[in-house]
PDB file of C-alpha atoms in Angstrom:
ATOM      1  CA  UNK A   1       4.959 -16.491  12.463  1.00 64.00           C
ATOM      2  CA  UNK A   2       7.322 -13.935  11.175  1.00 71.00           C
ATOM      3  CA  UNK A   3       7.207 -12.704   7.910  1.00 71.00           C
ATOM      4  CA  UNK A   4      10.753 -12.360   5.728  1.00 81.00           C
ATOM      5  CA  UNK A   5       8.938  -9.837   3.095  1.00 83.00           C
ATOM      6  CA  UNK A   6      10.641  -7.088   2.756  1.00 89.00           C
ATOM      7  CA  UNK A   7       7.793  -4.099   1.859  1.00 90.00           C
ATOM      8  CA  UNK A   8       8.608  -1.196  -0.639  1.00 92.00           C
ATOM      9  CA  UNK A   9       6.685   1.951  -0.722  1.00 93.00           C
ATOM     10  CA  UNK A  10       6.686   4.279  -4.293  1.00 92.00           C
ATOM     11  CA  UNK A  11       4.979   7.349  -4.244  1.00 90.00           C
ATOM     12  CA  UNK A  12       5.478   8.833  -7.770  1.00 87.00           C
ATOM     13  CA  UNK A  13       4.332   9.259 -11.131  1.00 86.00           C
ATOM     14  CA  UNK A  14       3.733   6.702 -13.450  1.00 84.00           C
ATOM     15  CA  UNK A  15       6.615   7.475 -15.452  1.00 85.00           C
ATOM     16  CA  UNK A  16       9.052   7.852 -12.867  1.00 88.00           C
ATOM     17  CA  UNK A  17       7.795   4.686 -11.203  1.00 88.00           C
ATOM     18  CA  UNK A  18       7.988   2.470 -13.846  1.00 87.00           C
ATOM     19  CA  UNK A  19      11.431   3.782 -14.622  1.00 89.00           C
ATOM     20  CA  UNK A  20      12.296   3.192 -10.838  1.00 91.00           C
ATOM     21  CA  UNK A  21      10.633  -0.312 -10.674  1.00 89.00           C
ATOM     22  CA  UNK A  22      12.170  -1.313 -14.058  1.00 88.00           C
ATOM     23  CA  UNK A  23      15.793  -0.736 -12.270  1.00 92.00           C
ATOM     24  CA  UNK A  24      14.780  -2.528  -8.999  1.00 92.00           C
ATOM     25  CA  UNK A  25      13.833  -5.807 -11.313  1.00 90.00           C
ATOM     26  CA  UNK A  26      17.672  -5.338 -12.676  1.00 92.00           C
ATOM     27  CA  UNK A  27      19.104  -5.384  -8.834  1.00 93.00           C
ATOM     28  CA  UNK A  28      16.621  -8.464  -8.033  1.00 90.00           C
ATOM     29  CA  UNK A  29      14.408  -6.352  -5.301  1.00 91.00           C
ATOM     30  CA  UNK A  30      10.719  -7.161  -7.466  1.00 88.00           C
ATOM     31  CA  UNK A  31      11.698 -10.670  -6.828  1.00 86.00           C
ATOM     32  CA  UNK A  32      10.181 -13.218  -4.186  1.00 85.00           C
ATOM     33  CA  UNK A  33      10.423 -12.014  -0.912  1.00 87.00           C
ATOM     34  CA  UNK A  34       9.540  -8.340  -1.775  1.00 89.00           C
ATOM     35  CA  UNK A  35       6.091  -6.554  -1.813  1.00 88.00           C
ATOM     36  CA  UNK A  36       5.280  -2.749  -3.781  1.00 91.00           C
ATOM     37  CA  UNK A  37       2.797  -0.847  -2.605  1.00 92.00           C
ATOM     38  CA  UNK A  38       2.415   2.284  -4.977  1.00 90.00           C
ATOM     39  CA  UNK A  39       0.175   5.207  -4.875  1.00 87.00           C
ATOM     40  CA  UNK A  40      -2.691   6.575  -6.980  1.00 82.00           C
ATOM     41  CA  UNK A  41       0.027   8.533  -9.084  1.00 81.00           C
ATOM     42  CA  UNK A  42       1.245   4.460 -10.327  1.00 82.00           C
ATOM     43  CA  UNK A  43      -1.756   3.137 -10.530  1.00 80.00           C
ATOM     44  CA  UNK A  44      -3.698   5.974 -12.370  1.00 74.00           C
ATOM     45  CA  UNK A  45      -2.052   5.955 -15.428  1.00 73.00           C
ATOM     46  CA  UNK A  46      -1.000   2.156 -16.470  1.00 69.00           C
ATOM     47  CA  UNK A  47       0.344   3.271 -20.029  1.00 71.00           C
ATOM     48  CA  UNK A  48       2.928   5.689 -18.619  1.00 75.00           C
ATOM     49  CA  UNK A  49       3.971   3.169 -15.921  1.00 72.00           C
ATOM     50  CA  UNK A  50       4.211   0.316 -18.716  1.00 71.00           C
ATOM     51  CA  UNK A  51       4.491   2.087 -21.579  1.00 71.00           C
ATOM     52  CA  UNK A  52       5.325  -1.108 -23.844  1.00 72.00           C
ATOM     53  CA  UNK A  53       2.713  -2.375 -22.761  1.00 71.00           C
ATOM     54  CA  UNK A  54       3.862  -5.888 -22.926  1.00 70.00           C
ATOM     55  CA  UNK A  55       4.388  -8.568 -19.401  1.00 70.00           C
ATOM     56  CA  UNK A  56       6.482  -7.075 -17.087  1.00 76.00           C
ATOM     57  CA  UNK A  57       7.845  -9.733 -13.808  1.00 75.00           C
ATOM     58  CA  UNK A  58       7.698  -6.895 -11.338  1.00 73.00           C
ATOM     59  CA  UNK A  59       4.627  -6.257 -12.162  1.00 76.00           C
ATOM     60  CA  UNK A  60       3.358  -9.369 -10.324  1.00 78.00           C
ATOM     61  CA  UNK A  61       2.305  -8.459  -6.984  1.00 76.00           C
ATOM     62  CA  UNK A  62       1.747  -4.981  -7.077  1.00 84.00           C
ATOM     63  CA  UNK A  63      -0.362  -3.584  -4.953  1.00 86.00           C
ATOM     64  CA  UNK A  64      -1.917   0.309  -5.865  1.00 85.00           C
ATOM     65  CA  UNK A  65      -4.429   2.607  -4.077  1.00 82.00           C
ATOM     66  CA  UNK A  66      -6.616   4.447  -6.010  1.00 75.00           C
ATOM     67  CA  UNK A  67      -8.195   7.566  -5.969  1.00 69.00           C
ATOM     68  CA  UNK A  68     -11.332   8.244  -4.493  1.00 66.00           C
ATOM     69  CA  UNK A  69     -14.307  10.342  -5.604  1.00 66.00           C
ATOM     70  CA  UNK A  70     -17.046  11.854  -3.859  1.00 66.00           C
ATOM     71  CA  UNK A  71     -20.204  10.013  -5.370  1.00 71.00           C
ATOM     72  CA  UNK A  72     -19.166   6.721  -2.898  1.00 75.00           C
ATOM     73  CA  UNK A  73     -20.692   5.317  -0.170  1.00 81.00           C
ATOM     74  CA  UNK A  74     -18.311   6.166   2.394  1.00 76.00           C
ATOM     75  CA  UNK A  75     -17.619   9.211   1.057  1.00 75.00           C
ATOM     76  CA  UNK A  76     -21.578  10.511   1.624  1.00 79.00           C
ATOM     77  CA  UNK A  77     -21.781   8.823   4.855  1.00 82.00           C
ATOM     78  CA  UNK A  78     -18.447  10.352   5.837  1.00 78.00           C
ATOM     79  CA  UNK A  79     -19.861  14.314   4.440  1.00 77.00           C
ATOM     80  CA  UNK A  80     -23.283  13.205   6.396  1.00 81.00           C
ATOM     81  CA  UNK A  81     -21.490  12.460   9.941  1.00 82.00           C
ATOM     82  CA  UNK A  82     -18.493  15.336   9.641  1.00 77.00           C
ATOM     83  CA  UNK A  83     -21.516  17.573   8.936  1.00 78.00           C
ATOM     84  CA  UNK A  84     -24.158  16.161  11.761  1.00 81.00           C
ATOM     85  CA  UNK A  85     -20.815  16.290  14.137  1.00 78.00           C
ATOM     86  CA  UNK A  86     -19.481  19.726  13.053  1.00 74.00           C
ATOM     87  CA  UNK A  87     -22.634  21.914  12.466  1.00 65.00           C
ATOM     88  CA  UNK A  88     -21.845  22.547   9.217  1.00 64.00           C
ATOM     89  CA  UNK A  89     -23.405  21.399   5.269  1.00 61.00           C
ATOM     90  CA  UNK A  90     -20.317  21.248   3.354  1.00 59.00           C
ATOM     91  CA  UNK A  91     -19.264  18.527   0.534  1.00 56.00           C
ATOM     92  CA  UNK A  92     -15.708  19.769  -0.072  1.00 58.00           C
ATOM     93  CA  UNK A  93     -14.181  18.439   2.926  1.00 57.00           C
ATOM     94  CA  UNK A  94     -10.479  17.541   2.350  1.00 59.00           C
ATOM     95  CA  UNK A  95      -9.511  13.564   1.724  1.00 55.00           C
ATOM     96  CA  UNK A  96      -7.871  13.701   4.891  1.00 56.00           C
ATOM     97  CA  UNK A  97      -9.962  14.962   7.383  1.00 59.00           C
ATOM     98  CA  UNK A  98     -10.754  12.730  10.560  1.00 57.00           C
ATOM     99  CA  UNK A  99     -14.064  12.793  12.756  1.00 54.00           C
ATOM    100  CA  UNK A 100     -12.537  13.129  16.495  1.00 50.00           C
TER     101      UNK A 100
END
């Protein structure tokens, strides 16, 4: 099976995204066939990305990360293992570090 989706990536603001999505509805690229994936800058502010607030088509489908804080699960048994592997009691390890 092969899919025919064609996958968009926004990293932005919410402002600037929903300004940028609002023009891709007008060229038909929100339409069937076409998947957003937006960061934690879309997602984490709604109003500014919508700010009519009202139904919006290319709004259907959207698919956001969000941020993540440091009171999770994963996040404590992430600290708990960098720490055990690394020597080391810290809880301010950057979102992007990688046990290796």
């Amino acid at each position: 099976y092969q899919s025919e989706s064609r996958i968009m990536v926004l990293n932005s603001g919410a402002s600037a995204a929903g300004e940028v999505l609002r023009q891709a509805e007008k060229f038909g690229i929100t339409d069937t066939g076409y998947a957003w994936v937006v960061t934690d800058g879309v997602t984490g502010d709604f109003h500014d990305l919508n700010p009519a607030r009202t139904y919006s088509p290319y709004l259907d489908g959207l698919l956001g990360t969000i941020a993540t804080t440091k009171d999770g699960d994963l996040y404590i048994w992430f600290t708990e293992e960098y720490s055990a592997r690394y020597d080391t009691k810290r809880r301010d390890i950057p979102p992007f570090a990688r046990l290796t």
